[in-house]
Short mmCIF file of C-alpha atoms in Angstrom, two decimals:
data_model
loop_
_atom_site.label_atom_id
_atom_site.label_comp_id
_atom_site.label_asym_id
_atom_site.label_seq_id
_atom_site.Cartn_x
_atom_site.Cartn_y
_atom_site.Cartn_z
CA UNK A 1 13.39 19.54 -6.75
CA UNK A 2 11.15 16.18 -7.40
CA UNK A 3 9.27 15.14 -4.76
CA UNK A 4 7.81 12.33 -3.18
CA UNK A 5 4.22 11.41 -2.26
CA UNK A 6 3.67 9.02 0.53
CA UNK A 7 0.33 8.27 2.01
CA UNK A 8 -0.20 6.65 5.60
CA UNK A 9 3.37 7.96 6.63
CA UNK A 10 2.55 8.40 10.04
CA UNK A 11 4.38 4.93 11.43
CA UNK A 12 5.18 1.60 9.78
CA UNK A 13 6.11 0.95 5.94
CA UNK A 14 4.95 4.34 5.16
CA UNK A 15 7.43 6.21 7.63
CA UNK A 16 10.12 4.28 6.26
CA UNK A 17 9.79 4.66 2.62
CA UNK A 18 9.80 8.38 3.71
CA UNK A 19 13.24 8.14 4.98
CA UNK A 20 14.56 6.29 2.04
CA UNK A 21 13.17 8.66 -0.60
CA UNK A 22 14.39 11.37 1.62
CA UNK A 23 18.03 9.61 1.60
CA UNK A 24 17.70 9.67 -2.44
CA UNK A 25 17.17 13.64 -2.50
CA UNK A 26 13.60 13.76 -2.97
CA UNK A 27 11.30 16.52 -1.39
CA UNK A 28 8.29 14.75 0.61
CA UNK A 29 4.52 15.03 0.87
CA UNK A 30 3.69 13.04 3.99
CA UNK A 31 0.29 12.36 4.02
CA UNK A 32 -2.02 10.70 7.04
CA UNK A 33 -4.60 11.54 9.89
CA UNK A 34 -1.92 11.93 12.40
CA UNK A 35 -0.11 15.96 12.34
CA UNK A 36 2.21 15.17 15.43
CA UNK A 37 3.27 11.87 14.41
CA UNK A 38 3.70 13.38 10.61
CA UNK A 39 5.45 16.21 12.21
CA UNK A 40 8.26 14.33 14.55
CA UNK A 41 8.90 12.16 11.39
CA UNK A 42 9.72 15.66 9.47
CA UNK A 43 12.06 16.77 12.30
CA UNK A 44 14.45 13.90 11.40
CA UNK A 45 14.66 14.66 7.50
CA UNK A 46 16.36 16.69 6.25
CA UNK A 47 15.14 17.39 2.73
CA UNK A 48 11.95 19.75 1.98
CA UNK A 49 8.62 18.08 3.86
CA UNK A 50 5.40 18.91 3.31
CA UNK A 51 2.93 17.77 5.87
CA UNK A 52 -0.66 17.03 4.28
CA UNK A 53 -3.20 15.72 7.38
CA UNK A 54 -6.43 13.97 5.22
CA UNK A 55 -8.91 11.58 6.14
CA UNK A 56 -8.60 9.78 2.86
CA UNK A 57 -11.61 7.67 3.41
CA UNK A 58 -13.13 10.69 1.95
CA UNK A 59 -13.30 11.28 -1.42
CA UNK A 60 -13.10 14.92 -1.58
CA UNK A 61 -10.29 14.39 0.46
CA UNK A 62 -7.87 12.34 -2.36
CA UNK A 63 -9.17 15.29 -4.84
CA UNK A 64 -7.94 17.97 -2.33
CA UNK A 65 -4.56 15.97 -2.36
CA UNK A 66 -4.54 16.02 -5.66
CA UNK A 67 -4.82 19.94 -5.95
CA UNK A 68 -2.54 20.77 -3.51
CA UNK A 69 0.29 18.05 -5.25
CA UNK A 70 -0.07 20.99 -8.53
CA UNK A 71 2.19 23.03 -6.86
CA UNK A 72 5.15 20.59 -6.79
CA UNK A 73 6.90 18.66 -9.95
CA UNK A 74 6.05 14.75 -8.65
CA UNK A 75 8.39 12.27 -9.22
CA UNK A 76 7.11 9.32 -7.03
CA UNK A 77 3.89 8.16 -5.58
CA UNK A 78 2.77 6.18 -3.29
CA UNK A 79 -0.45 4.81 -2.02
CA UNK A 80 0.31 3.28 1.27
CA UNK A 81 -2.46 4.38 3.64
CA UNK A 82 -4.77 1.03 4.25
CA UNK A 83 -6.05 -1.42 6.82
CA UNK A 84 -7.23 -4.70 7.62
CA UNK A 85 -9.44 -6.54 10.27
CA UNK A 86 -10.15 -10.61 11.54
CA UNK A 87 -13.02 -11.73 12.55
CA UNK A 88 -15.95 -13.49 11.35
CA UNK A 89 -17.84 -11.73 8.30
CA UNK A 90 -21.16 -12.21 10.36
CA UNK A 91 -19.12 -10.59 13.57
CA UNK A 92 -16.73 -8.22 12.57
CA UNK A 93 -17.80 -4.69 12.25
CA UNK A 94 -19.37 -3.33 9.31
CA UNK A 95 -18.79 0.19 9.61
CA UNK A 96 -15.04 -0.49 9.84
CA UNK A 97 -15.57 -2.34 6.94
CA UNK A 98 -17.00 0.16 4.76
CA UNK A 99 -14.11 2.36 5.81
CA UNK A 100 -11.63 -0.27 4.62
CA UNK A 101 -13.01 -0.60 2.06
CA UNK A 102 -13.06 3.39 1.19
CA UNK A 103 -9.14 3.90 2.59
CA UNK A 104 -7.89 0.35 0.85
CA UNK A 105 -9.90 1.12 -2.80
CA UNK A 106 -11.24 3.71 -3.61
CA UNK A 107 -9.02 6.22 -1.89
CA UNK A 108 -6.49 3.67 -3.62
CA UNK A 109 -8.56 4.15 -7.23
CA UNK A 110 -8.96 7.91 -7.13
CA UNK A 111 -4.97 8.71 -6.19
CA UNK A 112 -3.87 5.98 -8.61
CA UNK A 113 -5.62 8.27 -11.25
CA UNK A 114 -4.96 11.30 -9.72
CA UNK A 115 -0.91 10.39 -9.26
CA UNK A 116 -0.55 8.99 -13.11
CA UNK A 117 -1.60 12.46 -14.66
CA UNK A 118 0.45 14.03 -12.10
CA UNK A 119 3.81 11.68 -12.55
CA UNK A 120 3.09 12.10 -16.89
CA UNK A 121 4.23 15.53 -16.78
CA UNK A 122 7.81 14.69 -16.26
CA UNK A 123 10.05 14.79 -19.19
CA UNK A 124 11.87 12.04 -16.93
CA UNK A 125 10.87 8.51 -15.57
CA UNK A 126 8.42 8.68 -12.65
CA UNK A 127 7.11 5.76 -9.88
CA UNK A 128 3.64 4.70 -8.97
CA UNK A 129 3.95 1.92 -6.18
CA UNK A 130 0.92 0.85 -4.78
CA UNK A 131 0.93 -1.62 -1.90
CA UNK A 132 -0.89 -4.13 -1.68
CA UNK A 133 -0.26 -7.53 0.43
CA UNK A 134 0.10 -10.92 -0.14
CA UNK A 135 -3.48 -11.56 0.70
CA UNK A 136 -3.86 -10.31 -2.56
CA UNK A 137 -2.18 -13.19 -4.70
CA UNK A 138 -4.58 -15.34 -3.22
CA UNK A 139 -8.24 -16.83 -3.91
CA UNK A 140 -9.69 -15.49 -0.60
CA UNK A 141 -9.36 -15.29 2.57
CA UNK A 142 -11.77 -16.48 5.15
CA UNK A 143 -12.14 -14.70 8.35
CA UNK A 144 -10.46 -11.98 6.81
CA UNK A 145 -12.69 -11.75 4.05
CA UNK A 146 -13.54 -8.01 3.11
CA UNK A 147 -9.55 -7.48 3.49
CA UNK A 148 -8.36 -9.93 1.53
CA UNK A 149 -10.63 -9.02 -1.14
CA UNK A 150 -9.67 -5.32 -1.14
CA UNK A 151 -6.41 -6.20 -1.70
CA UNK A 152 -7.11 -8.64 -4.51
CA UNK A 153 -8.59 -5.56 -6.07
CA UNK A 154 -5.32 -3.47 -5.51
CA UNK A 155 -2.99 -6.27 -7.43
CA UNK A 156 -5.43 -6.50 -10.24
CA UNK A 157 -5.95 -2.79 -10.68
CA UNK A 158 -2.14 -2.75 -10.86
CA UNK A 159 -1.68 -4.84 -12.82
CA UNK A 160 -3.49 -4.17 -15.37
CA UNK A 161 -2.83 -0.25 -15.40
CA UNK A 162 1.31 -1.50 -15.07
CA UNK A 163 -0.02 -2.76 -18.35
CA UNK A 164 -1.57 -0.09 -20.16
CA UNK A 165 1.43 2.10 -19.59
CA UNK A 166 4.09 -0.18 -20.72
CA UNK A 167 1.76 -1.04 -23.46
CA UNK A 168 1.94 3.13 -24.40
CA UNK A 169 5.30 3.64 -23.65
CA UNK A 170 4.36 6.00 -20.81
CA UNK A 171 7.03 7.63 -18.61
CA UNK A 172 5.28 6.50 -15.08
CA UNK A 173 6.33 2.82 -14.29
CA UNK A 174 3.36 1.42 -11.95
CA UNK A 175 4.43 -1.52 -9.04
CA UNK A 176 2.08 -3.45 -6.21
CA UNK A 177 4.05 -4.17 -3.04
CA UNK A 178 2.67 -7.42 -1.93
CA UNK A 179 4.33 -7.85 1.47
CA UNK A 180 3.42 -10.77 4.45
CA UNK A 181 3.56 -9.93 7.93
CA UNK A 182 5.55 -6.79 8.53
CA UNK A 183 6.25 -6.04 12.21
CA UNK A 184 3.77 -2.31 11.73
CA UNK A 185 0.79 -1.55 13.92
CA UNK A 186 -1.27 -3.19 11.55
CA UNK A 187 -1.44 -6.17 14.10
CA UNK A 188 -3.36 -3.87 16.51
CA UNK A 189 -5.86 -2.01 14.13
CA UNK A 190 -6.36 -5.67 12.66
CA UNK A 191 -7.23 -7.64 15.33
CA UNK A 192 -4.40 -10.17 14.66
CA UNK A 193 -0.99 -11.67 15.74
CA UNK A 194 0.16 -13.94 13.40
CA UNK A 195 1.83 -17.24 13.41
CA UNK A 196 5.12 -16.43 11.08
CA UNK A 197 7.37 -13.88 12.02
CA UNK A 198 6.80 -10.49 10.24
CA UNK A 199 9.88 -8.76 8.56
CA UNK A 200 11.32 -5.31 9.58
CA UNK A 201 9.68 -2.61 8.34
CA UNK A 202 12.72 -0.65 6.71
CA UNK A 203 13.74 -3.94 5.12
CA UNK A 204 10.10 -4.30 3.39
CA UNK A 205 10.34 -0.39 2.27
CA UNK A 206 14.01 -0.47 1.17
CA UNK A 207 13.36 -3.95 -0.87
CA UNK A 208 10.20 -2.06 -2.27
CA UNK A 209 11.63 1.06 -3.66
CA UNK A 210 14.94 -1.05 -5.00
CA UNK A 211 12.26 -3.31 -7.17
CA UNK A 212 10.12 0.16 -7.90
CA UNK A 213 13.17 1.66 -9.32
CA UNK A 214 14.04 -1.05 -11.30
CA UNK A 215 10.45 -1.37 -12.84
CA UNK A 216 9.51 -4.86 -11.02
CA UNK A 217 5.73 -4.92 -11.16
CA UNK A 218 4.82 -7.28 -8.49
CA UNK A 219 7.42 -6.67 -5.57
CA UNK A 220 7.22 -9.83 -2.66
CA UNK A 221 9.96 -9.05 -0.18
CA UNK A 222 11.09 -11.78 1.90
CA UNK A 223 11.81 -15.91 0.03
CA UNK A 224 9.15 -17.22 2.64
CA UNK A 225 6.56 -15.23 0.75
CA UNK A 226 8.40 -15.93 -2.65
CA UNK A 227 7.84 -19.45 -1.83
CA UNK A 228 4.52 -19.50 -0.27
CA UNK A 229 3.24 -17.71 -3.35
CA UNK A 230 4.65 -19.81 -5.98
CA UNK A 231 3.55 -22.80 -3.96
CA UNK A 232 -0.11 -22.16 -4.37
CA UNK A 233 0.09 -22.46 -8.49
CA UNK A 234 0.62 -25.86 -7.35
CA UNK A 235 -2.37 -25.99 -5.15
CA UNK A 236 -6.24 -26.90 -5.74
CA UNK A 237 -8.51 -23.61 -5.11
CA UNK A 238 -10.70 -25.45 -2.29
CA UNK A 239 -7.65 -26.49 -0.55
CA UNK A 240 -5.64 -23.37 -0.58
CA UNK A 241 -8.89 -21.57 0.79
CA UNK A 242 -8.84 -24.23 3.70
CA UNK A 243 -5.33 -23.61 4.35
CA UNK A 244 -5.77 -19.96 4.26
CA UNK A 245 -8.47 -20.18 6.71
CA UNK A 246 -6.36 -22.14 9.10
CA UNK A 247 -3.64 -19.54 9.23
CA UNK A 248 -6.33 -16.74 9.83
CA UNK A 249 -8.04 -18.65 12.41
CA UNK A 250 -4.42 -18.55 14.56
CA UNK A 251 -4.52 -15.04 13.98
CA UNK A 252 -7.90 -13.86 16.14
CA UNK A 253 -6.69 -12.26 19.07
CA UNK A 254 -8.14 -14.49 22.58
#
């Protein structure tokens, strides 16, 4: 049986793509911080689950993922665990920081490695998706700075490895999931409400693995975010910064 990594399955995005690859016939690896919320998600699949509890804001922590993913033939992948937070760069935390920026890189950077030798030993085709956000697709974003930039670097990474392995014919087809709001506890963790409505969090996973499947590098679910992204080709740098800003201001929690 093939199975499935998914990191940061304990609620949100990442519990749901569990249920859909589950609903395809794959075995899971649920990975996150969290055993009992890992553990009720398990009692309500029904195919093989594997529960994996790692603080992957630790290094040796990816590599000890990666060692225990040997015993298992890996079909998909995917690096969901991250975080964000809102606040002034002079304000907001900088140990929280730090640890975004450990969980949303280079816990990101070590599995993507880790995952692609993994997923190249199948004689058959095999699914990195990485998620990223549509913070990503743009220049910056102020008041939100250190997580907008983190997940810059997580579409350009992507991109440029989806790249390399089309580019050598490799078996493993790489995707970034750049969502908007998604209706997740990322809200709380982040500090934020926001001022558009946030899509359902099965819709955003079930769109995302559709588009995986079909080789779609950069996946935006939802036509708002379709449009909003297109929109800023359109747009000078300094003003789509001061737009962005706008929107984040809304989003500080009183």
């Amino acid at each position: 049986m093939k199975y499935a990594v998914v990191t940061g399955a304990s609620s949100g995005i990442g519990a749901d793509f569990a249920r859909n690859l589950a609903a395809r016939g794959y075995g899971l690896i649920l990975v996150a911080r969290r055993e009992d919320r890992l553990k009720t998600l398990a009692a309500e699949i029904s195919t093989p689950v594997e529960i994996f509890t790692a603080d992957l804001s630790r290094r040796e922590e990816c590599e000890r993922l990666g060692e225990f993913m040997d015993k298992f033939e890996i079909g998909v992948f995917i690096n969901n665990a991250g975080f964000g937070d809102c606040g002034s760069f002079t304000e907001t935390d900088l140990n929280k920081e730090l640890q975004m920026i450990n969980v949303n890189i280079t816990a990101l950077h070590v599995l993507s490695k880790i995952a692609i030798r993994h997923l190249q030993k199948n004689s058959e085709k095999a699914y990195l998706l990485n998620v990223g956000s549509s913070a990503g697709l743009l220049p910056a974003g102020p008041y939100m700075s250190t997580y907008y930039a983190s997940k810059a670097y997580v579409v350009s990474l992507s991109q440029g490895i989806a790249f390399e392995l089309k580019e050598a014919r490799s078996n493993v087809s790489l995707s970034v999931l750049c969502p908007g709001p998604v209706k997740t506890e990322f809200n709380a963790v982040a500090n934020v409400r926001f001022g558009i409505p946030g899509i359902e969090s099965k819709f955003c996973a079930d769109y995302a693995i559709a588009q995986l499947f079909k080789g779609k590098t950069i996946i935006i679910p939802g036509i708002v975010m379709k449009l909003a992204h297109y929109s800023t080709f359109l747009l000078p740098r300094c003003l789509a910064l001061r737009i962005t800003a706008m929107q984040q201001k809304k989003k500080l929690t009183e």
